[in-house]
């Protein structure tokens, strides 16, 4: 079984604090910020931070003045986590079919005409930039290959 490398729902709340801060934080700082939004216990926040480190989403350095204090830093951006989470979701619930996943989302979304137009523009842009099914890499156009 593949090792989990994306934040769970509760871990995502912790990551939101890091992404918003844009800087390294201590566990104490994270706990203070989390307590403003939820009633999560300090112990649980520390457990979640530890899990995020094990998953490679966070890293840490030990404080030079106090070895008991760790400074945690983001290793994966929100966008990287979203892409990985989306891929795993499609693999788990749609047998890897991106088309079926997109169809299910669109059919249940209840979008406005303006939102459909925005999506059409996104699809055009992806097609123009060469994002195709395959390795997750951007495909090169024939004219660029020489």
PDB file of C-alpha atoms in Angstrom, residues 3-145:
ATOM      1  CA  UNK A   3       2.423   5.670   1.926  1.00  0.00           C
ATOM      2  CA  UNK A   4       0.090   8.617   2.541  1.00  0.00           C
ATOM      3  CA  UNK A   5       1.811  11.912   1.732  1.00  0.00           C
ATOM      4  CA  UNK A   6      -1.097  14.371   1.687  1.00  0.00           C
ATOM      5  CA  UNK A   7      -2.688  16.137   4.655  1.00  0.00           C
ATOM      6  CA  UNK A   8      -5.867  14.673   6.143  1.00  0.00           C
ATOM      7  CA  UNK A   9      -8.815  16.987   6.768  1.00  0.00           C
ATOM      8  CA  UNK A  10      -7.652  17.901  10.294  1.00  0.00           C
ATOM      9  CA  UNK A  11      -4.030  18.222   9.156  1.00  0.00           C
ATOM     10  CA  UNK A  12      -5.224  20.591   6.430  1.00  0.00           C
ATOM     11  CA  UNK A  13      -6.411  23.008   9.142  1.00  0.00           C
ATOM     12  CA  UNK A  14      -2.860  23.077  10.519  1.00  0.00           C
ATOM     13  CA  UNK A  15      -1.433  23.610   7.050  1.00  0.00           C
ATOM     14  CA  UNK A  16      -3.792  26.540   6.471  1.00  0.00           C
ATOM     15  CA  UNK A  17      -2.041  28.280   9.382  1.00  0.00           C
ATOM     16  CA  UNK A  18       1.385  27.684   7.812  1.00  0.00           C
ATOM     17  CA  UNK A  19       0.318  28.708   4.314  1.00  0.00           C
ATOM     18  CA  UNK A  20      -1.276  31.904   5.662  1.00  0.00           C
ATOM     19  CA  UNK A  21       1.820  32.740   7.722  1.00  0.00           C
ATOM     20  CA  UNK A  22       4.248  32.220   4.865  1.00  0.00           C
ATOM     21  CA  UNK A  23       7.033  31.678   7.401  1.00  0.00           C
ATOM     22  CA  UNK A  24       8.295  29.066   9.819  1.00  0.00           C
ATOM     23  CA  UNK A  25       6.321  28.717  13.047  1.00  0.00           C
ATOM     24  CA  UNK A  26       6.767  27.006  16.399  1.00  0.00           C
ATOM     25  CA  UNK A  27       4.150  24.566  17.687  1.00  0.00           C
ATOM     26  CA  UNK A  28       3.143  27.179  20.286  1.00  0.00           C
ATOM     27  CA  UNK A  29       2.454  29.741  17.549  1.00  0.00           C
ATOM     28  CA  UNK A  30       0.421  27.225  15.534  1.00  0.00           C
ATOM     29  CA  UNK A  31      -1.581  26.240  18.612  1.00  0.00           C
ATOM     30  CA  UNK A  32      -2.397  29.884  19.366  1.00  0.00           C
ATOM     31  CA  UNK A  33      -3.581  30.492  15.782  1.00  0.00           C
ATOM     32  CA  UNK A  34      -5.575  27.231  15.611  1.00  0.00           C
ATOM     33  CA  UNK A  35      -7.313  27.999  18.921  1.00  0.00           C
ATOM     34  CA  UNK A  36      -8.732  31.168  17.313  1.00  0.00           C
ATOM     35  CA  UNK A  37     -10.622  28.977  14.803  1.00  0.00           C
ATOM     36  CA  UNK A  38     -11.312  25.634  16.524  1.00  0.00           C
ATOM     37  CA  UNK A  39     -11.311  24.029  19.943  1.00  0.00           C
ATOM     38  CA  UNK A  40      -8.586  21.561  18.967  1.00  0.00           C
ATOM     39  CA  UNK A  41      -6.409  20.627  21.931  1.00  0.00           C
ATOM     40  CA  UNK A  42      -2.729  21.630  21.986  1.00  0.00           C
ATOM     41  CA  UNK A  43      -1.793  17.950  22.216  1.00  0.00           C
ATOM     42  CA  UNK A  44      -3.769  17.159  19.038  1.00  0.00           C
ATOM     43  CA  UNK A  45      -2.125  20.059  17.177  1.00  0.00           C
ATOM     44  CA  UNK A  46       1.300  18.669  18.126  1.00  0.00           C
ATOM     45  CA  UNK A  47       0.280  15.183  16.943  1.00  0.00           C
ATOM     46  CA  UNK A  48      -0.894  16.620  13.612  1.00  0.00           C
ATOM     47  CA  UNK A  49       2.325  18.601  13.172  1.00  0.00           C
ATOM     48  CA  UNK A  50       4.317  15.412  13.806  1.00  0.00           C
ATOM     49  CA  UNK A  51       2.265  13.516  11.197  1.00  0.00           C
ATOM     50  CA  UNK A  52       2.790  16.307   8.673  1.00  0.00           C
ATOM     51  CA  UNK A  53       6.539  16.040   9.238  1.00  0.00           C
ATOM     52  CA  UNK A  54       6.383  12.260   8.691  1.00  0.00           C
ATOM     53  CA  UNK A  55       4.490  12.837   5.433  1.00  0.00           C
ATOM     54  CA  UNK A  56       7.097  15.326   4.225  1.00  0.00           C
ATOM     55  CA  UNK A  57       4.646  18.222   4.153  1.00  0.00           C
ATOM     56  CA  UNK A  58       6.491  20.025   6.967  1.00  0.00           C
ATOM     57  CA  UNK A  59      10.115  20.005   8.082  1.00  0.00           C
ATOM     58  CA  UNK A  60      11.704  21.409  11.202  1.00  0.00           C
ATOM     59  CA  UNK A  61      14.864  22.873  12.645  1.00  0.00           C
ATOM     60  CA  UNK A  62      15.812  22.967  16.312  1.00  0.00           C
ATOM     61  CA  UNK A  63      16.046  26.399  17.925  1.00  0.00           C
ATOM     62  CA  UNK A  64      19.665  27.426  18.526  1.00  0.00           C
ATOM     63  CA  UNK A  65      18.917  28.914  21.960  1.00  0.00           C
ATOM     64  CA  UNK A  66      16.471  26.263  23.204  1.00  0.00           C
ATOM     65  CA  UNK A  67      16.693  22.655  21.966  1.00  0.00           C
ATOM     66  CA  UNK A  68      13.117  22.056  23.193  1.00  0.00           C
ATOM     67  CA  UNK A  69      11.731  24.475  20.574  1.00  0.00           C
ATOM     68  CA  UNK A  70      11.267  23.400  16.962  1.00  0.00           C
ATOM     69  CA  UNK A  71      10.673  25.753  14.042  1.00  0.00           C
ATOM     70  CA  UNK A  72       8.423  24.111  11.439  1.00  0.00           C
ATOM     71  CA  UNK A  73       8.539  25.048   7.754  1.00  0.00           C
ATOM     72  CA  UNK A  74       6.348  24.196   4.775  1.00  0.00           C
ATOM     73  CA  UNK A  75       7.780  21.678   2.304  1.00  0.00           C
ATOM     74  CA  UNK A  76       4.734  21.454  -0.016  1.00  0.00           C
ATOM     75  CA  UNK A  77       2.638  24.322  -1.301  1.00  0.00           C
ATOM     76  CA  UNK A  78      -1.137  24.330  -1.095  1.00  0.00           C
ATOM     77  CA  UNK A  79      -1.235  23.780  -4.873  1.00  0.00           C
ATOM     78  CA  UNK A  80       1.065  20.739  -4.669  1.00  0.00           C
ATOM     79  CA  UNK A  81      -1.105  19.233  -1.938  1.00  0.00           C
ATOM     80  CA  UNK A  82      -4.310  19.969  -3.857  1.00  0.00           C
ATOM     81  CA  UNK A  83      -2.974  18.329  -7.021  1.00  0.00           C
ATOM     82  CA  UNK A  84      -1.799  15.238  -5.159  1.00  0.00           C
ATOM     83  CA  UNK A  85      -5.052  15.021  -3.179  1.00  0.00           C
ATOM     84  CA  UNK A  86      -7.087  15.387  -6.386  1.00  0.00           C
ATOM     85  CA  UNK A  87      -5.103  12.650  -8.133  1.00  0.00           C
ATOM     86  CA  UNK A  88      -5.609  10.278  -5.199  1.00  0.00           C
ATOM     87  CA  UNK A  89      -9.322  11.118  -5.078  1.00  0.00           C
ATOM     88  CA  UNK A  90      -9.725  10.334  -8.777  1.00  0.00           C
ATOM     89  CA  UNK A  91      -7.752   7.092  -8.388  1.00  0.00           C
ATOM     90  CA  UNK A  92      -9.805   6.002  -5.357  1.00  0.00           C
ATOM     91  CA  UNK A  93     -13.322   6.909  -6.424  1.00  0.00           C
ATOM     92  CA  UNK A  94     -13.221   7.004 -10.216  1.00  0.00           C
ATOM     93  CA  UNK A  95     -10.755   4.202 -11.022  1.00  0.00           C
ATOM     94  CA  UNK A  96      -8.303   6.790 -12.307  1.00  0.00           C
ATOM     95  CA  UNK A  97     -10.722   8.254 -14.865  1.00  0.00           C
ATOM     96  CA  UNK A  98     -10.231  12.020 -14.835  1.00  0.00           C
ATOM     97  CA  UNK A  99     -13.042  12.395 -17.364  1.00  0.00           C
ATOM     98  CA  UNK A 100     -15.551  10.581 -15.138  1.00  0.00           C
ATOM     99  CA  UNK A 101     -14.435  12.576 -12.092  1.00  0.00           C
ATOM    100  CA  UNK A 102     -14.848  15.880 -13.946  1.00  0.00           C
ATOM    101  CA  UNK A 103     -18.237  14.831 -15.306  1.00  0.00           C
ATOM    102  CA  UNK A 104     -19.486  13.894 -11.832  1.00  0.00           C
ATOM    103  CA  UNK A 105     -18.285  17.181 -10.365  1.00  0.00           C
ATOM    104  CA  UNK A 106     -19.800  19.252 -13.165  1.00  0.00           C
ATOM    105  CA  UNK A 107     -23.135  17.426 -13.030  1.00  0.00           C
ATOM    106  CA  UNK A 108     -23.478  17.987  -9.296  1.00  0.00           C
ATOM    107  CA  UNK A 109     -22.046  21.516  -9.140  1.00  0.00           C
ATOM    108  CA  UNK A 110     -25.030  23.644 -10.173  1.00  0.00           C
ATOM    109  CA  UNK A 111     -22.825  26.198 -11.910  1.00  0.00           C
ATOM    110  CA  UNK A 112     -23.950  29.514 -13.362  1.00  0.00           C
ATOM    111  CA  UNK A 113     -23.531  30.333 -17.037  1.00  0.00           C
ATOM    112  CA  UNK A 114     -20.640  32.640 -16.115  1.00  0.00           C
ATOM    113  CA  UNK A 115     -18.888  29.823 -14.222  1.00  0.00           C
ATOM    114  CA  UNK A 116     -19.314  27.480 -17.207  1.00  0.00           C
ATOM    115  CA  UNK A 117     -17.716  30.122 -19.418  1.00  0.00           C
ATOM    116  CA  UNK A 118     -14.808  30.448 -16.973  1.00  0.00           C
ATOM    117  CA  UNK A 119     -14.318  26.672 -17.070  1.00  0.00           C
ATOM    118  CA  UNK A 120     -14.368  26.692 -20.855  1.00  0.00           C
ATOM    119  CA  UNK A 121     -11.595  29.296 -20.793  1.00  0.00           C
ATOM    120  CA  UNK A 122      -9.575  27.135 -18.389  1.00  0.00           C
ATOM    121  CA  UNK A 123      -9.998  24.133 -20.703  1.00  0.00           C
ATOM    122  CA  UNK A 124      -8.897  26.203 -23.706  1.00  0.00           C
ATOM    123  CA  UNK A 125      -5.855  27.429 -21.790  1.00  0.00           C
ATOM    124  CA  UNK A 126      -4.920  23.884 -20.730  1.00  0.00           C
ATOM    125  CA  UNK A 127      -5.308  22.654 -24.299  1.00  0.00           C
ATOM    126  CA  UNK A 128      -3.236  25.585 -25.603  1.00  0.00           C
ATOM    127  CA  UNK A 129      -0.481  24.966 -23.018  1.00  0.00           C
ATOM    128  CA  UNK A 130      -0.382  21.275 -23.909  1.00  0.00           C
ATOM    129  CA  UNK A 131      -1.630  19.666 -20.691  1.00  0.00           C
ATOM    130  CA  UNK A 132      -2.592  16.163 -21.811  1.00  0.00           C
ATOM    131  CA  UNK A 133      -3.358  12.782 -20.248  1.00  0.00           C
ATOM    132  CA  UNK A 134      -0.249  10.843 -19.412  1.00  0.00           C
ATOM    133  CA  UNK A 135       2.675  11.392 -17.134  1.00  0.00           C
ATOM    134  CA  UNK A 136       1.387  14.623 -15.599  1.00  0.00           C
ATOM    135  CA  UNK A 137       4.025  16.458 -17.631  1.00  0.00           C
ATOM    136  CA  UNK A 138       3.209  19.118 -20.183  1.00  0.00           C
ATOM    137  CA  UNK A 139       3.230  17.578 -23.638  1.00  0.00           C
ATOM    138  CA  UNK A 140       5.438  19.267 -26.228  1.00  0.00           C
ATOM    139  CA  UNK A 141       3.840  20.402 -29.447  1.00  0.00           C
ATOM    140  CA  UNK A 142       5.243  18.976 -32.698  1.00  0.00           C
ATOM    141  CA  UNK A 143       6.449  22.412 -33.791  1.00  0.00           C
ATOM    142  CA  UNK A 144       8.598  22.668 -30.630  1.00  0.00           C
ATOM    143  CA  UNK A 145      10.204  19.275 -31.206  1.00  0.00           C
TER     144      UNK A 145
END
